[in-house]
Amino acid sequence: MNLKALLLAAVLAVAATTAHAADPWVGAWRASPQPLWGGDFVLPTFAPFQFQQQTIRQPMRVSLGGTRWRVVVSNAYGTTPLRIGAAGFALAGAGADVMPGSHRPVTFGSAASVEVPPGGEAVSDPVDLRVAPLARVAVSLFVPGPTAPSTFHWEARDTGHVATGQGVAETTLGGNTTPLPVRAFVSGLLVQAPPGTGSVVTLGDSITDGNGATPGTDRRWPDALAERLAPRGTAVLNAGISGARLLKDGMGTSASARLAQEVFATPGVRAVIVLLGTNDIGWAGGPFAPAEAPATLEGLVAGYRQLIERARVHGVRVIGATIPPFEGALQGTPLEGHHSPAKDRVRQAVNAWIRTSGAFDAVVDFDATLRDPAHPARLLPAFDSGDHLHPGDAGYRAMAAAVDLDTLR
C-alpha cells in the first residue's frame, strides 16, 4: 500500500471513530422515581428502612442493544446528598449473579464514587459493554450509608438483591443477601445509538407499571411493545407509576408535574403514549382519597389538553389511550371502593372524548381491546389478572398488539 493509500485509510479510520463518538444517546430503560411515603398511607412501601455498607444489585431488560452505556442515578426526592461509593454494570445472570467476565466499573467524572445532591441526578461516564437488544443487564451500587431509599420505584415487577459489604464487582454476591422487591436510586439507562434511533415513552399508572404481570418475566404491555419495536430500532421507556394520576399527586407526583423529566429531558423521545385517568376517577371517595371530590370530564379534558400542548411544543407526538374498564376493582379487599356506576359514567365520557375529539395525534383503544363484549364495564375474564382492575399477561400482550406502530414515527 502506497503512502497516499495509508494516509487515506488513517483519515477514514479517524472519521469513523469521530462519527461513532458523535452518535446520539438514547434512553434504553426507565424506572420513574417516586418519593417514599409514610406509614399512614394505605399501602406499604416494601422498601428497607435504610442501606448501610451494602451492595444493591438490580436487574432490568433493555429495549435497544449497543456497546456504550450510561447509568442514571436519581436523588429526586432525597433531602440529603446520596453517596454512591462504587457502581458496576454487567450482563445479568440468574438470581443475584451477573455473567462471568461481563462486569464493567461505572465511574462519574472519572471517579469511582459520586455524591448526588438533593433533588438531583447523576449520569455516569460511558461504559463499554456489548449488549444485545432485549437483553437483561444488572446495575450494582455500593451504598456506604446510612441512606434511606427516599427515591425509589415501588412496582419493580422484578427482584433485586441487597448484600452486606462492597460486592459491586463480584459475579455472585456474598452472604447475608436479601431480596429487594422495589427499585432504589437507578432511574435510567442510556445507550449510544446510530442517528435516527429513537424512543417511545409510556406515561401511565399501575396498568403501565405492570401490576398483575408475572414478576421477573418482562410481560408488561410496554415490554411486549418493546419486542415489537426492537426491529425498528425504537426503545420503549416505561414511565408508569402505580397510583399515578393525571391531575393530582398519587403514589408519585402528577403526570403534569413529571412530564418534563419523564419525556422532554430524555434524549431521543419521539412519542408518548398516555394512559392515565383510572386513578383520577377511582381514587375519589375510596380508601385512597376518601375526602376527595369526584373527578369530572371537564377537569380531565383540561389536563389532557395541557399535556398535549406541552408535548407539541417539544416536537413529541402524543397518542391517547382509552381507560380500560374496572367494574368490581379490588372487590373483597381493604381497597374496595375504586369503582361505582357514577365513576364508570365519567370513564365512558372521557373515553368518548379521547376517541372523537381529534386532540391527540393518534388513539389506541385499550378499552375496546380489554373489555368483555358481554359486559363492557368489566375486563374480559381471559385478560383479567384477578383483581378486576389490572390485566394479566395475556391482557398486557393484547394491549401491546393494539398499538399501531406507524403512529409512533
Short mmCIF file of C-alpha atoms in Angstrom, two decimals:
data_model
loop_
_atom_site.label_atom_id
_atom_site.label_comp_id
_atom_site.label_asym_id
_atom_site.label_seq_id
_atom_site.Cartn_x
_atom_site.Cartn_y
_atom_site.Cartn_z
CA MET A 1 0.00 0.00 0.00
CA ASN A 2 1.48 3.39 -1.00
CA LEU A 3 1.74 6.45 1.24
CA LYS A 4 -1.43 8.08 -0.13
CA ALA A 5 -3.44 4.93 0.50
CA LEU A 6 -2.11 4.69 4.04
CA LEU A 7 -2.97 8.32 4.73
CA LEU A 8 -6.46 7.85 3.30
CA ALA A 9 -7.02 4.75 5.45
CA ALA A 10 -5.90 6.66 8.54
CA VAL A 11 -8.21 9.58 7.75
CA LEU A 12 -11.16 7.24 7.21
CA ALA A 13 -10.45 5.43 10.50
CA VAL A 14 -10.34 8.72 12.41
CA ALA A 15 -13.54 9.87 10.69
CA ALA A 16 -15.30 6.63 11.61
CA THR A 17 -14.20 6.93 15.25
CA THR A 18 -15.29 10.57 15.38
CA ALA A 19 -18.66 9.73 13.85
CA HIS A 20 -19.20 6.99 16.43
CA ALA A 21 -18.27 9.33 19.25
CA ALA A 22 -20.82 11.83 17.94
CA ASP A 23 -23.65 9.29 17.80
CA PRO A 24 -26.59 10.40 19.97
CA TRP A 25 -27.53 8.97 23.35
CA VAL A 26 -31.00 7.44 23.60
CA GLY A 27 -32.94 6.09 26.56
CA ALA A 28 -32.95 2.28 26.66
CA TRP A 29 -34.64 1.64 30.03
CA ARG A 30 -36.57 3.65 32.61
CA ALA A 31 -37.95 3.31 36.15
CA SER A 32 -39.72 6.50 37.19
CA PRO A 33 -38.60 7.93 40.55
CA GLN A 34 -41.15 8.13 43.35
CA PRO A 35 -40.96 9.70 46.82
CA LEU A 36 -41.02 7.30 49.75
CA TRP A 37 -44.33 7.68 51.58
CA GLY A 38 -45.05 7.37 55.28
CA GLY A 39 -46.62 4.59 57.30
CA ASP A 40 -50.02 6.30 57.33
CA PHE A 41 -50.61 5.58 53.62
CA VAL A 42 -52.95 2.73 52.72
CA LEU A 43 -50.17 0.65 51.07
CA PRO A 44 -46.76 -0.35 52.49
CA THR A 45 -43.57 0.68 50.67
CA PHE A 46 -41.88 -2.77 50.86
CA ALA A 47 -38.60 -0.82 50.99
CA PRO A 48 -35.96 -1.28 53.70
CA PHE A 49 -35.58 1.42 56.32
CA GLN A 50 -32.07 2.22 55.10
CA PHE A 51 -29.00 0.90 53.30
CA GLN A 52 -25.64 0.90 55.08
CA GLN A 53 -22.39 -0.70 53.91
CA GLN A 54 -24.42 -2.71 51.39
CA THR A 55 -24.39 -3.54 47.69
CA ILE A 56 -27.67 -3.21 45.81
CA ARG A 57 -27.85 -5.26 42.58
CA GLN A 58 -30.82 -4.60 40.30
CA PRO A 59 -31.64 -6.42 37.04
CA MET A 60 -33.51 -4.87 34.11
CA ARG A 61 -34.18 -5.58 30.42
CA VAL A 62 -33.05 -3.00 27.87
CA SER A 63 -35.09 -2.14 24.76
CA LEU A 64 -32.13 -1.45 22.49
CA GLY A 65 -28.75 -3.10 22.14
CA GLY A 66 -25.45 -1.29 21.92
CA THR A 67 -21.85 -1.11 23.04
CA ARG A 68 -21.68 2.12 25.08
CA TRP A 69 -23.91 2.83 28.07
CA ARG A 70 -24.58 5.41 30.75
CA VAL A 71 -26.26 4.77 34.11
CA VAL A 72 -28.59 7.41 35.59
CA VAL A 73 -28.84 7.61 39.39
CA SER A 74 -31.61 9.72 40.92
CA ASN A 75 -31.91 11.53 44.24
CA ALA A 76 -35.01 13.39 43.09
CA TYR A 77 -36.80 13.13 46.45
CA GLY A 78 -33.85 12.98 48.80
CA THR A 79 -33.39 15.69 51.40
CA THR A 80 -29.70 14.89 51.94
CA PRO A 81 -26.91 14.04 49.46
CA LEU A 82 -26.94 10.48 48.11
CA ARG A 83 -23.46 8.96 48.21
CA ILE A 84 -22.66 6.03 45.94
CA GLY A 85 -19.31 4.51 46.88
CA ALA A 86 -18.91 2.33 43.79
CA ALA A 87 -21.02 1.13 40.86
CA GLY A 88 -20.94 -1.61 38.27
CA PHE A 89 -22.69 -2.57 35.03
CA ALA A 90 -22.88 -6.15 33.73
CA LEU A 91 -24.94 -8.72 31.88
CA ALA A 92 -27.46 -10.19 34.29
CA GLY A 93 -27.22 -13.83 35.28
CA ALA A 94 -29.52 -15.96 37.39
CA GLY A 95 -30.79 -14.56 40.66
CA ALA A 96 -28.27 -12.17 42.20
CA ASP A 97 -25.48 -13.23 39.79
CA VAL A 98 -24.02 -11.47 36.78
CA MET A 99 -22.44 -13.17 33.78
CA PRO A 100 -18.77 -14.02 34.39
CA GLY A 101 -16.38 -11.58 32.73
CA SER A 102 -19.09 -9.03 31.93
CA HIS A 103 -18.60 -6.67 34.90
CA ARG A 104 -17.61 -3.13 33.99
CA PRO A 105 -16.85 -0.45 36.61
CA VAL A 106 -19.07 2.61 36.38
CA THR A 107 -17.47 5.99 37.01
CA PHE A 108 -18.78 9.52 37.37
CA GLY A 109 -16.45 12.24 36.12
CA SER A 110 -13.67 9.58 36.15
CA ALA A 111 -14.27 8.97 39.86
CA ALA A 112 -15.44 5.65 41.31
CA SER A 113 -17.81 7.38 43.73
CA VAL A 114 -20.38 10.13 43.34
CA GLU A 115 -22.43 12.36 45.61
CA VAL A 116 -25.83 13.26 44.19
CA PRO A 117 -27.34 16.43 45.69
CA PRO A 118 -30.91 16.51 47.00
CA GLY A 119 -33.34 16.80 44.10
CA GLY A 120 -30.64 15.96 41.54
CA GLU A 121 -29.42 13.08 39.45
CA ALA A 122 -26.05 11.82 38.22
CA VAL A 123 -25.23 10.49 34.75
CA SER A 124 -22.25 8.15 34.56
CA ASP A 125 -19.33 8.24 32.17
CA PRO A 126 -19.71 5.96 29.13
CA VAL A 127 -19.36 2.25 29.91
CA ASP A 128 -18.22 -0.13 27.16
CA LEU A 129 -20.13 -3.43 27.05
CA ARG A 130 -21.73 -5.21 24.11
CA VAL A 131 -25.38 -5.85 24.92
CA ALA A 132 -27.93 -7.39 22.56
CA PRO A 133 -31.40 -5.86 22.06
CA LEU A 134 -33.88 -7.01 24.73
CA ALA A 135 -31.06 -8.48 26.84
CA ARG A 136 -31.06 -8.34 30.63
CA VAL A 137 -28.39 -6.36 32.42
CA ALA A 138 -27.70 -5.51 36.05
CA VAL A 139 -26.59 -2.35 37.82
CA SER A 140 -24.80 -2.73 41.15
CA LEU A 141 -24.43 0.15 43.63
CA PHE A 142 -22.42 0.18 46.84
CA VAL A 143 -24.01 2.47 49.43
CA PRO A 144 -21.73 3.30 52.38
CA GLY A 145 -24.76 4.68 54.19
CA PRO A 146 -26.68 5.05 56.30
CA THR A 147 -29.00 6.02 53.43
CA ALA A 148 -32.79 5.86 53.30
CA PRO A 149 -34.35 4.85 49.95
CA SER A 150 -36.04 8.25 49.72
CA THR A 151 -36.11 7.98 45.92
CA PHE A 152 -37.43 4.60 44.85
CA HIS A 153 -39.78 2.84 42.41
CA TRP A 154 -42.50 0.78 44.05
CA GLU A 155 -43.67 -1.63 41.34
CA ALA A 156 -40.41 -3.23 40.20
CA ARG A 157 -42.01 -6.41 38.81
CA ASP A 158 -38.51 -7.81 39.25
CA THR A 159 -36.33 -8.84 42.18
CA GLY A 160 -33.15 -7.06 43.11
CA HIS A 161 -30.78 -8.17 45.84
CA VAL A 162 -29.01 -6.47 48.73
CA ALA A 163 -25.80 -7.90 50.17
CA THR A 164 -23.58 -6.88 53.05
CA GLY A 165 -20.33 -5.17 52.07
CA GLN A 166 -18.80 -3.89 48.83
CA GLY A 167 -19.58 -6.54 46.22
CA VAL A 168 -20.09 -4.45 43.08
CA ALA A 169 -17.54 -6.43 41.03
CA GLU A 170 -18.48 -9.86 42.34
CA THR A 171 -20.07 -12.35 39.94
CA THR A 172 -22.02 -13.83 42.84
CA LEU A 173 -22.99 -11.61 45.76
CA GLY A 174 -21.73 -12.80 49.12
CA GLY A 175 -23.56 -13.86 52.26
CA ASN A 176 -26.38 -12.08 54.04
CA THR A 177 -28.14 -11.44 50.73
CA THR A 178 -31.80 -10.42 50.87
CA PRO A 179 -34.30 -9.86 48.03
CA LEU A 180 -35.37 -6.32 47.13
CA PRO A 181 -38.89 -6.09 45.62
CA VAL A 182 -38.62 -2.36 44.81
CA ARG A 183 -36.10 -0.32 42.83
CA ALA A 184 -33.72 2.07 44.54
CA PHE A 185 -31.90 5.07 43.04
CA VAL A 186 -31.30 3.74 39.48
CA SER A 187 -33.79 5.56 37.24
CA GLY A 188 -32.48 5.03 33.72
CA LEU A 189 -30.02 3.60 31.22
CA LEU A 190 -28.85 5.43 28.11
CA VAL A 191 -27.25 3.80 25.08
CA GLN A 192 -25.21 5.39 22.30
CA ALA A 193 -27.05 4.56 19.11
CA PRO A 194 -26.85 5.39 15.39
CA PRO A 195 -28.54 8.59 14.17
CA GLY A 196 -32.25 8.04 13.63
CA THR A 197 -32.67 5.82 16.67
CA GLY A 198 -35.45 6.97 18.97
CA SER A 199 -37.72 6.04 21.84
CA VAL A 200 -41.35 5.98 22.92
CA VAL A 201 -42.38 6.84 26.49
CA THR A 202 -45.39 5.06 28.01
CA LEU A 203 -46.76 7.51 30.58
CA GLY A 204 -49.22 5.85 32.89
CA ASP A 205 -50.24 4.30 36.19
CA SER A 206 -50.15 0.75 37.59
CA ILE A 207 -51.53 -0.70 34.36
CA THR A 208 -48.45 0.65 32.58
CA ASP A 209 -46.22 -0.17 35.56
CA GLY A 210 -47.33 -3.78 35.13
CA ASN A 211 -49.29 -4.68 38.26
CA GLY A 212 -50.76 -8.12 37.57
CA ALA A 213 -47.97 -9.25 35.22
CA THR A 214 -45.83 -12.24 36.20
CA PRO A 215 -42.80 -10.84 38.07
CA GLY A 216 -39.36 -11.30 36.56
CA THR A 217 -40.64 -12.22 33.10
CA ASP A 218 -40.92 -8.84 31.33
CA ARG A 219 -44.59 -9.29 30.45
CA ARG A 220 -45.96 -5.78 30.98
CA TRP A 221 -47.53 -4.15 27.93
CA PRO A 222 -44.55 -1.78 27.46
CA ASP A 223 -42.31 -4.88 27.49
CA ALA A 224 -44.36 -6.52 24.77
CA LEU A 225 -44.39 -3.25 22.82
CA ALA A 226 -40.59 -3.11 23.10
CA GLU A 227 -40.40 -6.54 21.48
CA ARG A 228 -42.44 -5.25 18.54
CA LEU A 229 -40.38 -2.07 18.19
CA ALA A 230 -36.88 -3.52 18.66
CA PRO A 231 -36.54 -4.45 14.96
CA ARG A 232 -37.31 -0.82 14.12
CA GLY A 233 -34.54 0.49 16.37
CA THR A 234 -37.01 2.15 18.74
CA ALA A 235 -36.83 1.86 22.52
CA VAL A 236 -39.77 1.81 24.92
CA LEU A 237 -39.30 3.67 28.21
CA ASN A 238 -41.78 2.68 30.89
CA ALA A 239 -42.81 5.82 32.80
CA GLY A 240 -45.63 4.07 34.63
CA ILE A 241 -46.07 4.68 38.35
CA SER A 242 -48.57 2.65 40.34
CA GLY A 243 -51.13 5.05 41.76
CA ALA A 244 -50.20 7.78 39.28
CA ARG A 245 -52.80 10.36 38.30
CA LEU A 246 -53.11 12.95 35.57
CA LEU A 247 -54.21 15.90 37.68
CA LYS A 248 -53.04 15.28 41.24
CA ASP A 249 -50.24 13.59 43.08
CA GLY A 250 -50.79 9.95 43.94
CA MET A 251 -48.07 7.42 44.75
CA GLY A 252 -45.84 9.84 42.88
CA THR A 253 -46.19 13.34 41.53
CA SER A 254 -48.89 14.09 38.96
CA ALA A 255 -48.27 13.42 35.29
CA SER A 256 -48.33 17.15 34.69
CA ALA A 257 -45.53 17.68 37.23
CA ARG A 258 -43.32 14.85 35.96
CA LEU A 259 -43.88 15.26 32.22
CA ALA A 260 -40.76 17.38 31.68
CA GLN A 261 -38.40 14.92 33.37
CA GLU A 262 -40.03 11.75 32.03
CA VAL A 263 -40.38 12.89 28.43
CA PHE A 264 -38.74 16.17 27.44
CA ALA A 265 -35.49 15.66 29.37
CA THR A 266 -34.96 12.18 27.93
CA PRO A 267 -32.86 12.18 24.74
CA GLY A 268 -34.35 10.66 21.61
CA VAL A 269 -38.04 10.66 22.58
CA ARG A 270 -40.33 10.71 19.52
CA ALA A 271 -43.72 9.92 21.02
CA VAL A 272 -45.54 9.43 24.30
CA ILE A 273 -48.48 7.08 24.87
CA VAL A 274 -50.69 8.48 27.62
CA LEU A 275 -52.75 6.01 29.65
CA LEU A 276 -53.97 7.98 32.65
CA GLY A 277 -57.27 8.68 34.37
CA THR A 278 -58.10 5.40 36.11
CA ASN A 279 -56.86 6.70 39.47
CA ASP A 280 -58.19 10.24 38.96
CA ILE A 281 -61.62 8.63 38.67
CA GLY A 282 -61.22 5.65 41.00
CA TRP A 283 -59.43 7.18 43.99
CA ALA A 284 -62.01 9.85 44.86
CA GLY A 285 -64.29 8.76 47.70
CA GLY A 286 -62.46 5.44 48.14
CA PRO A 287 -59.74 4.21 50.51
CA PHE A 288 -57.00 6.13 48.69
CA ALA A 289 -58.69 9.56 48.81
CA PRO A 290 -61.88 9.32 50.91
CA ALA A 291 -62.45 13.09 51.19
CA GLU A 292 -61.66 13.96 47.57
CA ALA A 293 -64.32 15.35 45.22
CA PRO A 294 -65.22 13.17 42.24
CA ALA A 295 -63.26 13.63 39.03
CA THR A 296 -65.08 15.32 36.16
CA LEU A 297 -64.91 15.07 32.40
CA GLU A 298 -64.12 18.79 32.15
CA GLY A 299 -61.22 18.57 34.58
CA LEU A 300 -59.65 15.55 32.91
CA VAL A 301 -60.05 17.04 29.42
CA ALA A 302 -58.31 20.22 30.55
CA GLY A 303 -55.44 18.12 31.91
CA TYR A 304 -55.12 16.12 28.71
CA ARG A 305 -55.15 19.27 26.57
CA GLN A 306 -52.34 20.86 28.57
CA LEU A 307 -50.25 17.71 28.34
CA ILE A 308 -50.79 17.59 24.57
CA GLU A 309 -49.84 21.23 24.04
CA ARG A 310 -46.68 20.91 26.12
CA ALA A 311 -45.62 17.83 24.15
CA ARG A 312 -46.19 19.54 20.82
CA VAL A 313 -44.00 22.47 21.83
CA HIS A 314 -41.21 19.92 22.20
CA GLY A 315 -41.99 18.15 18.93
CA VAL A 316 -43.22 14.97 20.64
CA ARG A 317 -46.20 13.07 19.22
CA VAL A 318 -48.96 12.24 21.72
CA ILE A 319 -51.01 9.06 21.47
CA GLY A 320 -54.06 8.98 23.72
CA ALA A 321 -55.14 5.67 25.25
CA THR A 322 -58.69 4.99 26.38
CA ILE A 323 -59.18 3.95 30.02
CA PRO A 324 -59.85 0.21 30.46
CA PRO A 325 -62.96 -0.93 32.39
CA PHE A 326 -62.64 -1.68 36.11
CA GLU A 327 -66.03 -2.80 37.41
CA GLY A 328 -65.53 -4.81 40.61
CA ALA A 329 -61.99 -3.48 41.03
CA LEU A 330 -60.31 -4.68 44.25
CA GLN A 331 -63.63 -6.12 45.43
CA GLY A 332 -63.41 -8.03 48.68
CA THR A 333 -60.17 -6.31 49.71
CA PRO A 334 -59.50 -3.40 52.10
CA LEU A 335 -59.14 -1.24 48.96
CA GLU A 336 -62.69 -1.84 47.74
CA GLY A 337 -64.47 1.31 46.55
CA HIS A 338 -62.45 2.04 43.44
CA HIS A 339 -65.49 1.54 41.16
CA SER A 340 -69.08 2.78 41.09
CA PRO A 341 -71.64 3.27 38.33
CA ALA A 342 -71.12 7.05 38.59
CA LYS A 343 -67.37 6.66 38.18
CA ASP A 344 -67.89 4.42 35.17
CA ARG A 345 -70.04 7.07 33.51
CA VAL A 346 -67.13 9.52 33.84
CA ARG A 347 -64.75 6.91 32.40
CA GLN A 348 -67.00 6.33 29.41
CA ALA A 349 -67.38 10.07 28.80
CA VAL A 350 -63.61 10.54 28.92
CA ASN A 351 -63.10 7.65 26.51
CA ALA A 352 -65.63 9.12 24.09
CA TRP A 353 -63.71 12.39 24.14
CA ILE A 354 -60.35 10.64 23.60
CA ARG A 355 -61.78 8.74 20.60
CA THR A 356 -63.61 11.61 18.90
CA SER A 357 -62.04 14.94 19.87
CA GLY A 358 -59.10 14.79 17.45
CA ALA A 359 -56.95 16.34 20.18
CA PHE A 360 -54.36 13.56 20.12
CA ASP A 361 -52.08 12.73 17.20
CA ALA A 362 -53.44 9.18 17.35
CA VAL A 363 -55.54 6.98 19.63
CA VAL A 364 -55.10 3.41 20.89
CA ASP A 365 -58.36 1.96 22.20
CA PHE A 366 -57.33 -0.15 25.18
CA ASP A 367 -60.91 -0.07 26.46
CA ALA A 368 -62.15 -1.84 23.32
CA THR A 369 -59.21 -4.27 23.48
CA LEU A 370 -59.72 -5.37 27.08
CA ARG A 371 -63.45 -5.13 27.82
CA ASP A 372 -65.84 -8.05 27.98
CA PRO A 373 -68.24 -7.69 25.00
CA ALA A 374 -70.99 -9.26 27.09
CA HIS A 375 -70.39 -6.82 29.96
CA PRO A 376 -68.42 -3.77 28.70
CA ALA A 377 -67.94 -2.23 32.17
CA ARG A 378 -65.59 -5.06 33.18
CA LEU A 379 -62.43 -6.69 31.89
CA LEU A 380 -62.69 -9.77 29.71
CA PRO A 381 -62.03 -12.66 32.14
CA ALA A 382 -59.25 -14.04 29.94
CA PHE A 383 -57.43 -10.70 30.25
CA ASP A 384 -58.11 -10.10 33.97
CA SER A 385 -55.28 -10.66 36.47
CA GLY A 386 -57.93 -11.45 39.06
CA ASP A 387 -58.39 -8.11 40.78
CA HIS A 388 -60.74 -6.75 38.05
CA LEU A 389 -58.52 -3.68 37.67
CA HIS A 390 -55.23 -4.85 36.20
CA PRO A 391 -54.79 -7.07 33.15
CA GLY A 392 -52.72 -10.23 33.40
CA ASP A 393 -50.01 -11.37 30.99
CA ALA A 394 -52.47 -12.14 28.17
CA GLY A 395 -54.20 -8.78 28.57
CA TYR A 396 -50.92 -6.88 28.51
CA ARG A 397 -49.83 -8.66 25.34
CA ALA A 398 -53.17 -7.78 23.73
CA MET A 399 -52.63 -4.11 24.68
CA ALA A 400 -49.21 -4.04 23.02
CA ALA A 401 -50.63 -5.68 19.91
CA ALA A 402 -53.31 -2.97 19.68
CA VAL A 403 -50.75 -0.18 19.21
CA ASP A 404 -50.33 0.90 15.57
CA LEU A 405 -46.54 1.17 15.30
CA ASP A 406 -46.79 3.63 12.41
CA THR A 407 -48.35 6.21 14.75
CA LEU A 408 -45.11 6.28 16.78
CA ARG A 409 -42.89 7.63 13.99
#
